[in-house]
Short mmCIF file of C-alpha atoms in Angstrom, two decimals:
data_model
loop_
_atom_site.label_atom_id
_atom_site.label_comp_id
_atom_site.label_asym_id
_atom_site.label_seq_id
_atom_site.Cartn_x
_atom_site.Cartn_y
_atom_site.Cartn_z
CA UNK B 26 0.00 0.00 0.00
CA UNK B 27 2.80 2.46 0.98
CA UNK B 28 4.66 1.77 -2.25
CA UNK B 29 1.54 2.41 -4.36
CA UNK B 30 0.79 5.65 -2.50
CA UNK B 31 4.33 6.89 -2.93
CA UNK B 32 4.38 5.88 -6.58
CA UNK B 33 1.30 8.02 -7.11
CA UNK B 34 2.83 10.95 -5.20
CA UNK B 35 6.05 10.90 -7.14
CA UNK B 36 4.40 10.29 -10.53
CA UNK B 37 1.72 12.97 -10.28
CA UNK B 38 3.43 15.80 -8.42
CA UNK B 39 7.16 15.62 -8.97
CA UNK B 40 7.77 15.00 -12.65
CA UNK B 41 7.95 18.66 -13.63
CA UNK B 42 9.90 19.65 -10.54
CA UNK B 43 12.73 17.25 -11.28
CA UNK B 44 13.86 19.37 -14.22
CA UNK B 45 15.50 21.78 -11.79
CA UNK B 46 18.05 19.12 -10.91
CA UNK B 47 19.74 19.09 -14.31
CA UNK B 48 19.63 20.71 -17.72
CA UNK B 49 16.19 20.75 -19.37
CA UNK B 50 15.95 17.91 -21.91
CA UNK B 51 14.79 18.26 -25.46
CA UNK B 52 12.31 15.41 -25.22
CA UNK B 53 10.30 16.32 -22.13
CA UNK B 54 7.91 13.37 -22.39
CA UNK B 55 10.77 10.88 -22.23
CA UNK B 56 12.29 12.77 -19.31
CA UNK B 57 8.95 12.79 -17.53
CA UNK B 58 8.69 9.02 -17.73
CA UNK B 59 12.28 8.59 -16.57
CA UNK B 60 11.78 11.01 -13.70
CA UNK B 61 8.53 9.39 -12.58
CA UNK B 62 10.12 5.95 -12.64
CA UNK B 63 13.15 7.07 -10.63
CA UNK B 64 11.09 8.80 -7.95
CA UNK B 65 8.71 5.86 -7.75
CA UNK B 66 11.79 3.69 -7.15
CA UNK B 67 12.93 5.93 -4.27
CA UNK B 68 9.42 5.77 -2.83
CA UNK B 69 9.31 1.98 -3.08
CA UNK B 70 12.73 1.73 -1.39
CA UNK B 71 11.51 3.91 1.48
CA UNK B 72 8.36 1.80 1.78
CA UNK B 73 10.35 -1.45 1.80
CA UNK B 74 12.37 -0.10 4.72
CA UNK B 75 9.37 1.07 6.70
CA UNK B 76 6.29 -1.05 6.01
CA UNK B 77 7.60 -4.29 7.59
CA UNK B 78 7.54 -2.39 10.89
CA UNK B 79 3.74 -2.45 10.86
CA UNK B 80 4.09 -5.81 12.61
CA UNK B 81 6.42 -4.49 15.34
CA UNK B 82 5.41 -5.56 18.86
CA UNK B 83 4.20 -2.92 21.26
CA UNK B 84 6.89 -1.71 23.66
CA UNK B 85 6.72 0.03 27.03
CA UNK B 86 5.83 3.63 26.09
CA UNK B 87 3.47 2.47 23.35
CA UNK B 88 1.68 0.14 25.78
CA UNK B 89 1.18 3.01 28.21
CA UNK B 90 -0.22 5.17 25.40
CA UNK B 91 -2.70 2.49 24.33
CA UNK B 92 -3.79 1.17 27.72
CA UNK B 93 -3.95 4.40 29.70
CA UNK B 94 -4.63 7.24 27.25
CA UNK B 95 -5.99 5.96 23.92
CA UNK B 96 -8.43 3.34 25.18
CA UNK B 97 -11.18 5.80 26.16
CA UNK B 98 -13.10 8.50 24.35
CA UNK B 99 -11.58 11.28 22.24
CA UNK B 100 -11.73 13.79 25.09
CA UNK B 101 -10.29 11.48 27.76
CA UNK B 102 -6.73 11.96 26.50
CA UNK B 103 -6.93 15.71 27.18
CA UNK B 104 -7.98 15.27 30.83
CA UNK B 105 -5.19 12.95 31.99
CA UNK B 106 -1.52 13.86 32.18
CA UNK B 107 -0.54 11.38 34.87
CA UNK B 108 2.44 10.29 32.76
CA UNK B 109 4.44 12.20 30.13
CA UNK B 110 3.75 9.19 27.89
CA UNK B 111 0.52 10.95 26.99
CA UNK B 112 0.76 12.94 23.78
CA UNK B 113 -2.80 14.27 24.10
CA UNK B 114 -3.78 15.06 20.51
CA UNK B 115 -2.09 11.92 19.21
CA UNK B 116 -3.74 9.75 21.88
CA UNK B 117 -7.12 11.32 21.14
CA UNK B 118 -6.80 10.68 17.39
CA UNK B 119 -5.53 7.16 18.05
CA UNK B 120 -8.64 6.43 20.12
CA UNK B 121 -10.75 7.07 17.00
CA UNK B 122 -8.76 4.72 14.75
CA UNK B 123 -7.93 1.86 17.09
CA UNK B 124 -10.04 -0.59 19.11
CA UNK B 125 -8.81 -2.94 21.81
CA UNK B 126 -7.85 -6.21 20.16
CA UNK B 127 -6.53 -4.61 16.95
CA UNK B 128 -2.99 -5.21 15.76
CA UNK B 129 -0.79 -4.61 12.72
CA UNK B 130 -2.08 -2.02 10.27
CA UNK B 131 -5.04 -0.93 12.40
CA UNK B 132 -2.73 -0.35 15.34
CA UNK B 133 -0.19 1.78 13.45
CA UNK B 134 -2.45 3.40 10.85
CA UNK B 135 -2.24 6.91 12.36
CA UNK B 136 1.59 7.15 12.29
CA UNK B 137 1.59 5.56 8.83
CA UNK B 138 -0.76 8.27 7.53
CA UNK B 139 1.38 10.92 9.23
CA UNK B 140 4.49 9.62 7.48
CA UNK B 141 2.75 9.61 4.08
CA UNK B 142 1.45 13.15 4.68
CA UNK B 143 5.00 14.28 5.51
CA UNK B 144 6.31 12.90 2.23
CA UNK B 145 3.53 14.61 0.29
CA UNK B 146 4.13 17.95 2.01
CA UNK B 147 7.87 17.79 1.46
CA UNK B 148 7.23 17.11 -2.20
CA UNK B 149 4.54 19.63 -3.01
CA UNK B 150 3.58 22.14 -0.36
CA UNK B 151 6.53 24.37 0.52
CA UNK B 152 6.61 27.16 -2.07
CA UNK B 153 9.35 29.10 -0.23
CA UNK B 154 11.81 26.44 -1.45
CA UNK B 155 12.61 25.48 -5.02
CA UNK B 156 11.29 22.11 -6.14
CA UNK B 157 14.81 20.71 -6.40
CA UNK B 158 15.58 21.71 -2.82
CA UNK B 159 12.39 20.01 -1.65
CA UNK B 160 13.29 16.87 -3.57
CA UNK B 161 16.74 16.77 -1.99
CA UNK B 162 15.15 17.20 1.42
CA UNK B 163 12.71 14.41 0.59
CA UNK B 164 15.55 12.07 -0.32
CA UNK B 165 17.38 12.84 2.95
CA UNK B 166 14.23 12.41 5.02
CA UNK B 167 13.29 9.13 3.33
CA UNK B 168 16.75 7.67 3.88
CA UNK B 169 17.19 8.80 7.49
CA UNK B 170 17.53 6.14 10.18
CA UNK B 171 15.63 8.46 12.54
CA UNK B 172 12.68 8.42 10.13
CA UNK B 173 12.80 4.63 10.03
CA UNK B 174 12.93 4.44 13.82
CA UNK B 175 10.11 6.86 14.62
CA UNK B 176 7.77 6.93 11.62
CA UNK B 177 5.54 4.07 12.84
CA UNK B 178 5.91 4.49 16.59
CA UNK B 179 2.72 4.79 18.61
CA UNK B 180 3.93 8.14 19.87
CA UNK B 181 3.27 11.68 18.71
CA UNK B 182 6.62 12.36 17.04
CA UNK B 183 5.67 11.29 13.49
CA UNK B 184 2.31 13.02 13.78
CA UNK B 185 4.24 16.23 14.54
CA UNK B 186 6.06 16.15 11.19
CA UNK B 187 3.18 17.28 8.92
CA UNK B 188 2.22 20.07 11.31
CA UNK B 189 5.84 21.30 11.43
CA UNK B 190 5.86 21.56 7.63
CA UNK B 191 2.42 23.17 7.52
CA UNK B 192 3.55 25.81 10.01
CA UNK B 193 6.65 26.55 7.92
CA UNK B 194 4.41 26.82 4.85
CA UNK B 195 1.94 29.27 6.40
CA UNK B 196 4.38 31.46 8.36
CA UNK B 197 6.22 33.11 5.39
CA UNK B 198 2.91 33.74 3.65
CA UNK B 199 1.65 35.55 6.74
CA UNK B 200 4.82 37.43 7.65
CA UNK B 201 6.00 38.44 4.15
CA UNK B 202 2.69 38.75 2.29
CA UNK B 203 0.41 39.73 5.21
CA UNK B 204 -2.29 37.15 4.43
CA UNK B 205 -4.71 36.99 7.42
CA UNK B 206 -5.82 33.44 6.53
CA UNK B 207 -2.19 32.30 6.73
CA UNK B 208 -1.95 33.91 10.17
CA UNK B 209 -4.95 31.90 11.37
CA UNK B 210 -3.33 28.75 10.01
CA UNK B 211 -0.13 29.57 11.90
CA UNK B 212 -2.14 29.68 15.12
CA UNK B 213 -3.93 26.42 14.29
CA UNK B 214 -0.79 24.50 13.32
CA UNK B 215 1.21 25.77 16.32
CA UNK B 216 -1.54 24.82 18.77
CA UNK B 217 -1.81 21.39 17.13
CA UNK B 218 1.95 20.86 17.52
CA UNK B 219 1.94 21.79 21.19
CA UNK B 220 -1.23 19.75 21.80
CA UNK B 221 0.67 16.68 20.59
CA UNK B 222 3.50 17.16 23.10
CA UNK B 223 4.56 20.28 25.08
CA UNK B 224 8.16 20.08 23.88
CA UNK B 225 6.91 20.76 20.34
CA UNK B 226 7.10 24.40 21.38
CA UNK B 227 10.69 23.95 20.13
CA UNK B 228 9.31 23.40 16.61
CA UNK B 229 7.30 26.60 16.89
CA UNK B 230 10.40 28.37 18.16
CA UNK B 231 12.35 27.25 15.06
CA UNK B 232 9.64 28.59 12.78
CA UNK B 233 9.42 31.83 14.77
CA UNK B 234 13.20 32.24 14.70
CA UNK B 235 13.16 31.58 10.97
CA UNK B 236 10.62 34.37 10.48
CA UNK B 237 12.71 36.80 12.52
CA UNK B 238 15.81 35.96 10.48
CA UNK B 239 13.91 36.34 7.20
CA UNK B 240 12.57 39.70 8.33
CA UNK B 241 16.08 40.81 9.27
CA UNK B 242 17.32 39.60 5.88
CA UNK B 243 14.66 41.50 3.93
CA UNK B 244 15.08 44.71 5.97
CA UNK B 245 11.45 45.80 5.57
CA UNK B 246 10.53 49.47 5.65
CA UNK B 247 7.23 48.68 7.35
CA UNK B 248 7.22 47.81 11.05
CA UNK B 249 4.15 45.64 10.52
CA UNK B 250 6.31 42.85 9.09
CA UNK B 251 8.35 42.87 12.30
CA UNK B 252 5.12 42.76 14.32
CA UNK B 253 3.92 39.72 12.38
CA UNK B 254 7.29 37.97 12.75
CA UNK B 255 7.35 38.59 16.50
CA UNK B 256 3.76 37.32 16.71
CA UNK B 257 4.76 34.02 15.08
CA UNK B 258 7.75 33.77 17.42
CA UNK B 259 5.49 34.20 20.47
CA UNK B 260 2.93 31.62 19.33
CA UNK B 261 4.64 28.62 21.01
CA UNK B 262 4.50 30.32 24.42
CA UNK B 263 0.82 31.15 23.90
CA UNK B 264 0.07 27.60 22.76
CA UNK B 265 1.57 26.17 25.95
CA UNK B 266 -1.39 27.72 27.80
CA UNK B 267 -3.47 24.67 26.87
CA UNK B 268 -1.51 22.76 29.52
CA UNK B 269 -2.43 25.14 32.35
CA UNK B 270 -4.95 22.63 33.81
CA UNK B 271 -2.06 20.14 34.03
CA UNK B 272 0.56 22.59 35.25
CA UNK B 273 1.16 20.83 38.57
CA UNK B 274 1.54 17.45 36.88
CA UNK B 275 3.94 18.94 34.33
CA UNK B 276 5.99 20.46 37.13
CA UNK B 277 6.22 17.12 38.93
CA UNK B 278 7.30 15.34 35.75
CA UNK B 279 9.94 17.99 35.08
CA UNK B 280 11.31 17.77 38.62
CA UNK B 281 11.37 13.98 38.75
CA UNK B 282 14.67 13.74 36.88
CA UNK B 283 13.40 11.37 34.19
CA UNK B 284 16.24 12.29 31.83
CA UNK B 285 19.88 11.68 32.70
CA UNK B 286 21.16 13.13 29.43
CA UNK B 287 23.68 15.92 29.72
CA UNK B 288 23.29 18.87 27.38
CA UNK B 289 26.46 17.96 25.48
CA UNK B 290 25.41 14.32 25.07
CA UNK B 291 21.91 15.33 23.96
CA UNK B 292 23.11 17.71 21.22
CA UNK B 293 25.88 15.40 19.98
CA UNK B 294 23.47 12.46 19.90
CA UNK B 295 20.97 14.46 17.85
CA UNK B 296 23.62 15.67 15.41
CA UNK B 297 24.98 12.17 14.90
CA UNK B 298 21.54 10.61 14.56
CA UNK B 299 20.20 13.18 12.11
CA UNK B 300 23.32 13.80 10.03
CA UNK B 301 26.10 11.21 10.42
CA UNK B 302 24.54 8.92 7.82
CA UNK B 303 25.05 11.70 5.32
CA UNK B 304 28.70 12.36 6.21
CA UNK B 305 29.87 11.61 2.61
CA UNK B 306 27.63 14.48 1.48
CA UNK B 307 29.27 17.00 3.82
CA UNK B 308 31.23 18.67 0.99
CA UNK B 309 27.94 19.33 -0.83
CA UNK B 310 26.43 20.93 2.29
CA UNK B 311 29.49 23.12 2.85
CA UNK B 312 29.74 24.17 -0.80
CA UNK B 313 26.02 24.92 -0.89
CA UNK B 314 26.30 27.06 2.21
CA UNK B 315 29.30 28.94 0.85
CA UNK B 316 27.60 29.57 -2.51
CA UNK B 317 24.47 30.79 -0.73
CA UNK B 318 26.45 33.22 1.44
CA UNK B 319 28.46 34.66 -1.46
CA UNK B 320 25.45 34.94 -3.78
CA UNK B 321 24.57 38.56 -4.49
CA UNK B 322 21.54 39.70 -2.57
CA UNK B 323 18.54 40.98 -4.49
CA UNK B 324 16.85 43.84 -2.62
CA UNK B 325 13.52 42.87 -1.05
CA UNK B 326 13.83 39.27 -2.27
CA UNK B 327 14.61 35.92 -0.68
CA UNK B 328 16.15 33.14 -2.78
CA UNK B 329 15.48 29.52 -1.87
CA UNK B 330 19.11 28.86 -0.92
CA UNK B 331 19.03 31.90 1.35
CA UNK B 332 15.81 30.59 2.90
CA UNK B 333 17.54 27.25 3.49
CA UNK B 334 20.52 28.92 5.15
CA UNK B 335 18.24 30.93 7.44
CA UNK B 336 16.17 27.83 8.33
CA UNK B 337 19.39 25.99 9.18
CA UNK B 338 20.48 28.90 11.36
CA UNK B 339 17.13 28.89 13.17
CA UNK B 340 17.36 25.13 13.75
CA UNK B 341 20.92 25.38 15.04
CA UNK B 342 20.10 28.24 17.40
CA UNK B 343 17.10 26.44 18.91
CA UNK B 344 18.96 23.14 19.32
CA UNK B 345 21.83 24.96 21.05
CA UNK B 346 19.35 26.95 23.18
CA UNK B 347 18.10 23.65 24.60
CA UNK B 348 21.06 23.80 27.00
CA UNK B 349 19.50 26.88 28.61
CA UNK B 350 16.27 25.11 29.55
CA UNK B 351 15.91 24.31 33.24
CA UNK B 352 14.46 20.88 32.37
CA UNK B 353 16.61 17.96 31.21
CA UNK B 354 15.29 16.66 27.88
CA UNK B 355 15.54 13.43 25.92
CA UNK B 356 17.04 13.52 22.39
CA UNK B 357 13.82 12.08 20.96
CA UNK B 358 12.05 15.33 21.82
CA UNK B 359 14.02 16.85 18.92
CA UNK B 360 12.67 14.27 16.44
CA UNK B 361 9.75 16.54 15.33
CA UNK B 362 12.43 18.87 13.90
CA UNK B 363 13.66 16.19 11.49
CA UNK B 364 11.80 17.20 8.27
CA UNK B 365 12.87 20.83 8.76
CA UNK B 366 16.44 19.68 9.31
CA UNK B 367 16.35 17.61 6.11
CA UNK B 368 14.77 20.50 4.22
CA UNK B 369 17.54 22.89 5.26
CA UNK B 370 20.24 20.38 4.28
CA UNK B 371 18.37 19.65 1.04
CA UNK B 372 18.43 23.34 0.10
CA UNK B 373 22.23 23.41 0.58
CA UNK B 374 22.69 20.20 -1.38
CA UNK B 375 20.50 21.50 -4.21
CA UNK B 376 22.53 24.71 -4.43
CA UNK B 377 25.71 22.66 -4.87
CA UNK B 378 24.13 20.47 -7.52
CA UNK B 379 22.84 23.50 -9.44
CA UNK B 380 26.33 24.96 -9.55
CA UNK B 381 27.73 21.64 -10.78
CA UNK B 382 25.04 21.08 -13.43
CA UNK B 383 25.31 24.65 -14.74
CA UNK B 384 29.01 24.10 -15.37
CA UNK B 385 28.32 20.86 -17.29
CA UNK B 386 26.36 21.44 -20.49
CA UNK B 387 26.04 17.80 -21.54
CA UNK B 388 24.86 15.94 -18.46
CA UNK B 389 22.62 12.92 -19.13
CA UNK B 390 18.92 13.55 -18.60
CA UNK B 391 18.80 11.22 -15.62
CA UNK B 392 21.89 12.61 -13.85
CA UNK B 393 19.92 14.52 -11.22
CA UNK B 394 17.71 11.55 -10.46
CA UNK B 395 20.66 9.20 -10.17
CA UNK B 396 22.24 11.66 -7.75
CA UNK B 397 19.10 11.66 -5.59
CA UNK B 398 18.96 7.88 -5.64
CA UNK B 399 22.63 7.85 -4.61
CA UNK B 400 21.73 9.97 -1.56
CA UNK B 401 19.32 7.27 -0.44
CA UNK B 402 21.73 4.41 -1.09
CA UNK B 403 24.66 6.15 0.64
CA UNK B 404 22.59 6.60 3.79
CA UNK B 405 21.48 2.97 3.72
CA UNK B 406 25.08 1.80 3.58
CA UNK B 407 25.98 3.64 6.78
CA UNK B 408 24.60 2.54 10.17
CA UNK B 409 22.47 4.73 12.40
CA UNK B 410 24.51 7.56 13.92
CA UNK B 411 27.12 6.70 11.29
CA UNK B 412 28.28 3.94 13.63
CA UNK B 413 29.86 6.50 15.97
CA UNK B 414 27.54 6.12 18.96
CA UNK B 415 28.55 3.45 21.51
CA UNK B 416 26.49 0.28 21.54
CA UNK B 417 24.88 0.95 24.91
CA UNK B 418 21.21 0.11 25.21
CA UNK B 419 20.69 2.56 28.07
CA UNK B 420 21.89 5.43 25.83
CA UNK B 421 20.01 4.40 22.71
CA UNK B 422 17.42 7.12 22.47
CA UNK B 423 17.74 7.57 18.70
CA UNK B 424 20.30 5.14 17.32
CA UNK B 425 19.91 1.71 18.93
CA UNK B 426 16.42 1.58 20.40
CA UNK B 427 15.88 -1.60 22.40
CA UNK B 428 12.48 -2.22 20.81
CA UNK B 429 14.23 -2.63 17.45
CA UNK B 430 16.78 -5.13 18.80
CA UNK B 431 15.23 -8.60 18.87
CA UNK B 432 12.29 -7.39 20.95
CA UNK B 433 9.82 -10.32 21.08
CA UNK B 434 7.58 -10.17 24.15
CA UNK B 435 5.04 -12.57 22.62
CA UNK B 436 7.60 -15.41 22.49
CA UNK B 437 8.42 -14.96 26.19
CA UNK B 438 4.74 -14.57 27.10
CA UNK B 439 3.77 -17.77 25.27
CA UNK B 440 6.65 -19.69 26.88
CA UNK B 441 5.52 -18.57 30.33
CA UNK B 442 1.92 -19.42 29.54
CA UNK B 443 2.90 -22.98 28.60
CA UNK B 444 4.61 -23.73 31.92
CA UNK B 445 2.78 -26.26 34.14
CA UNK B 446 0.48 -24.51 36.60
CA UNK B 447 1.32 -21.07 35.19
CA UNK B 448 -2.25 -19.78 35.47
CA UNK B 449 -2.36 -20.57 39.18
CA UNK B 450 0.94 -18.94 40.09
CA UNK B 451 1.75 -15.27 40.47
CA UNK B 452 4.70 -14.23 38.33
CA UNK B 453 6.86 -11.20 39.11
CA UNK B 454 8.00 -8.83 36.33
CA UNK B 455 10.29 -5.84 36.12
CA UNK B 456 8.69 -2.58 34.93
CA UNK B 457 9.37 -2.87 31.20
CA UNK B 458 8.30 -6.52 31.05
CA UNK B 459 5.18 -5.62 33.04
CA UNK B 460 4.07 -3.13 30.38
CA UNK B 461 4.86 -5.48 27.48
CA UNK B 462 3.23 -8.56 29.05
CA UNK B 463 0.39 -6.54 30.51
CA UNK B 464 -0.50 -5.19 27.09
CA UNK B 465 -0.48 -8.68 25.53
CA UNK B 466 -2.84 -9.98 28.21
CA UNK B 467 -5.04 -6.87 28.06
CA UNK B 468 -5.22 -6.92 24.26
CA UNK B 469 -6.33 -10.53 24.00
CA UNK B 470 -3.18 -12.68 23.82
CA UNK B 471 -4.88 -15.60 25.54
CA UNK B 472 -6.02 -16.60 29.01
CA UNK B 473 -4.63 -14.14 31.50
CA UNK B 474 -1.62 -14.92 33.65
CA UNK B 475 -1.30 -13.58 37.17
CA UNK B 476 1.33 -10.95 36.41
CA UNK B 477 2.56 -8.60 39.14
CA UNK B 478 5.05 -5.76 38.75
CA UNK B 479 7.84 -6.10 41.32
CA UNK B 480 7.02 -2.88 43.19
CA UNK B 481 3.43 -4.01 43.67
CA UNK B 482 4.36 -7.52 44.82
CA UNK B 483 4.12 -6.95 48.58
CA UNK B 484 0.56 -5.57 48.42
CA UNK B 485 -0.69 -7.89 45.67
CA UNK B 486 0.66 -11.17 47.07
CA UNK B 487 1.29 -10.87 50.82
CA UNK B 488 3.61 -13.45 52.38
CA UNK B 489 4.35 -15.14 49.05
CA UNK B 490 7.57 -15.65 47.15
CA UNK B 491 7.56 -15.59 43.35
CA UNK B 492 8.28 -18.88 41.58
CA UNK B 493 9.38 -17.01 38.45
CA UNK B 494 10.73 -13.59 37.57
CA UNK B 495 10.60 -12.00 34.09
CA UNK B 496 13.30 -9.42 33.49
CA UNK B 497 14.75 -7.53 30.56
CA UNK B 498 18.30 -8.36 29.55
CA UNK B 499 19.72 -5.00 30.58
CA UNK B 500 18.92 -5.71 34.25
CA UNK B 501 21.88 -8.03 34.78
CA UNK B 502 21.84 -8.81 38.51
CA UNK B 503 18.18 -8.40 39.51
CA UNK B 504 18.61 -9.00 43.27
CA UNK B 505 18.13 -5.27 43.89
CA UNK B 506 14.65 -5.56 42.37
CA UNK B 507 13.82 -8.41 44.77
CA UNK B 508 15.04 -6.29 47.66
CA UNK B 509 12.81 -3.43 46.48
CA UNK B 510 9.90 -5.88 46.72
CA UNK B 511 10.97 -6.65 50.33
CA UNK B 512 12.15 -10.14 49.40
CA UNK B 513 15.42 -11.79 50.26
CA UNK B 514 17.80 -13.47 47.87
CA UNK B 515 16.67 -16.89 46.60
CA UNK B 516 18.85 -19.90 47.28
CA UNK B 517 19.12 -20.55 43.56
CA UNK B 518 17.98 -18.95 40.32
CA UNK B 519 17.78 -20.82 37.01
CA UNK B 520 17.30 -19.05 33.70
CA UNK B 521 14.71 -21.03 31.77
CA UNK B 522 14.14 -18.64 28.84
CA UNK B 523 16.40 -16.17 27.07
CA UNK B 524 15.41 -14.83 23.68
CA UNK B 525 16.27 -11.33 22.61
CA UNK B 526 15.26 -8.72 25.12
CA UNK B 527 13.53 -10.93 27.71
CA UNK B 528 14.68 -13.51 30.23
CA UNK B 529 12.60 -15.74 32.51
CA UNK B 530 14.15 -17.06 35.70
CA UNK B 531 12.85 -19.79 37.97
CA UNK B 532 13.51 -18.89 41.59
CA UNK B 533 14.12 -21.53 44.27
CA UNK B 534 13.52 -20.31 47.81
CA UNK B 535 13.73 -23.55 49.82
#
């Protein structure tokens, strides 16, 4: 399905735009067919990478989203912020598309549609950028390991991507051309972003900073343009007002120290995750930036490569400004910036390619398309984070997520279910296993087991000792978890199951 949709997108909307990537051919009909075929191929490659993930098992944060926030009515998600796992607008929309017991496509339909909408917007709906720049950005976005990791997650990050692009489409129209309807759309898109997750105020800040830089670049004689730009920049702060009813809960979450990432580690992790795959293209980015800076300015005009440079500057300033926030963040909170990041890099890459193609009068018709396909293939040959990030599961926010590393809770659940007398015995689980197993039981995986999270063991099963303990492989020595449950150390522990992320231990107390 994804391949067919992308084939349609590339065939219908991009054939004419591709001509900007190399010299116009004499036989435009032949070029159109070649262009459509090449872009359909890129779309199919992206789909082949992503669509198999529709069958991914539900992991901890996704289980919390489904069981706690998306299992009620549309409005329920907006009234409960007991955990930061709730991305209210995403959870509310998910509640309309998913019913308890669903799996596969039905479960991940909303992020799938968000991903497809992002591709369509990158291809067609950003008039501030030349078509070639948008196509380069589309190639980078489609090939990114961060896209592959987050596009089908049951979280609000992928749903943020279309709104980020829509905001960056409407804002220049409002600020530069003073269109009131575009101003209303800016308000709508910014509120939608922040309603998905509060940290999406960073996306609004990028767009607002971009508008301020554009206004500074154009040096308008009217102060009204400055007023409009400042208004867009203030929108994220205004949009955060929708969380006032949950202010106390937000404060508690912020003060609980959920993130252990230092500012330096956060920024370096984001830069590696979003850009290290494209390290061989660094000369193109640098040349494109240099050409954009040295290009003669046209009074009261903004070229697409200048717009790309200013968007990149706005992104860089907001990412660096993260260090000034009093709250420690996770790198994944920067994921909604990804399509803007790819768009800015795409504008630089396109500027380099234009300079190269203008100096070569006899390039083959398909040269630009082959170059775009090469971008995708280069990224696929390099590992996530370019292979630079250490292989540490605990620090795998963007590059080596545990739920993409042999994560098979159903195999462990079925093994436990098949043990003699399993239904009659209470089984202890660590927190991550409790969410994964709890979701399987709740969503109809079979007759329910008596599963108890280790911190609830004392109240749920007084004066009993667990015959089995399910832990995740990163726990190592789990005796500290038994002590937290006010239990001593068993005389012997035998591992009876170990596949991928989960281990099951039989505990002998006598």
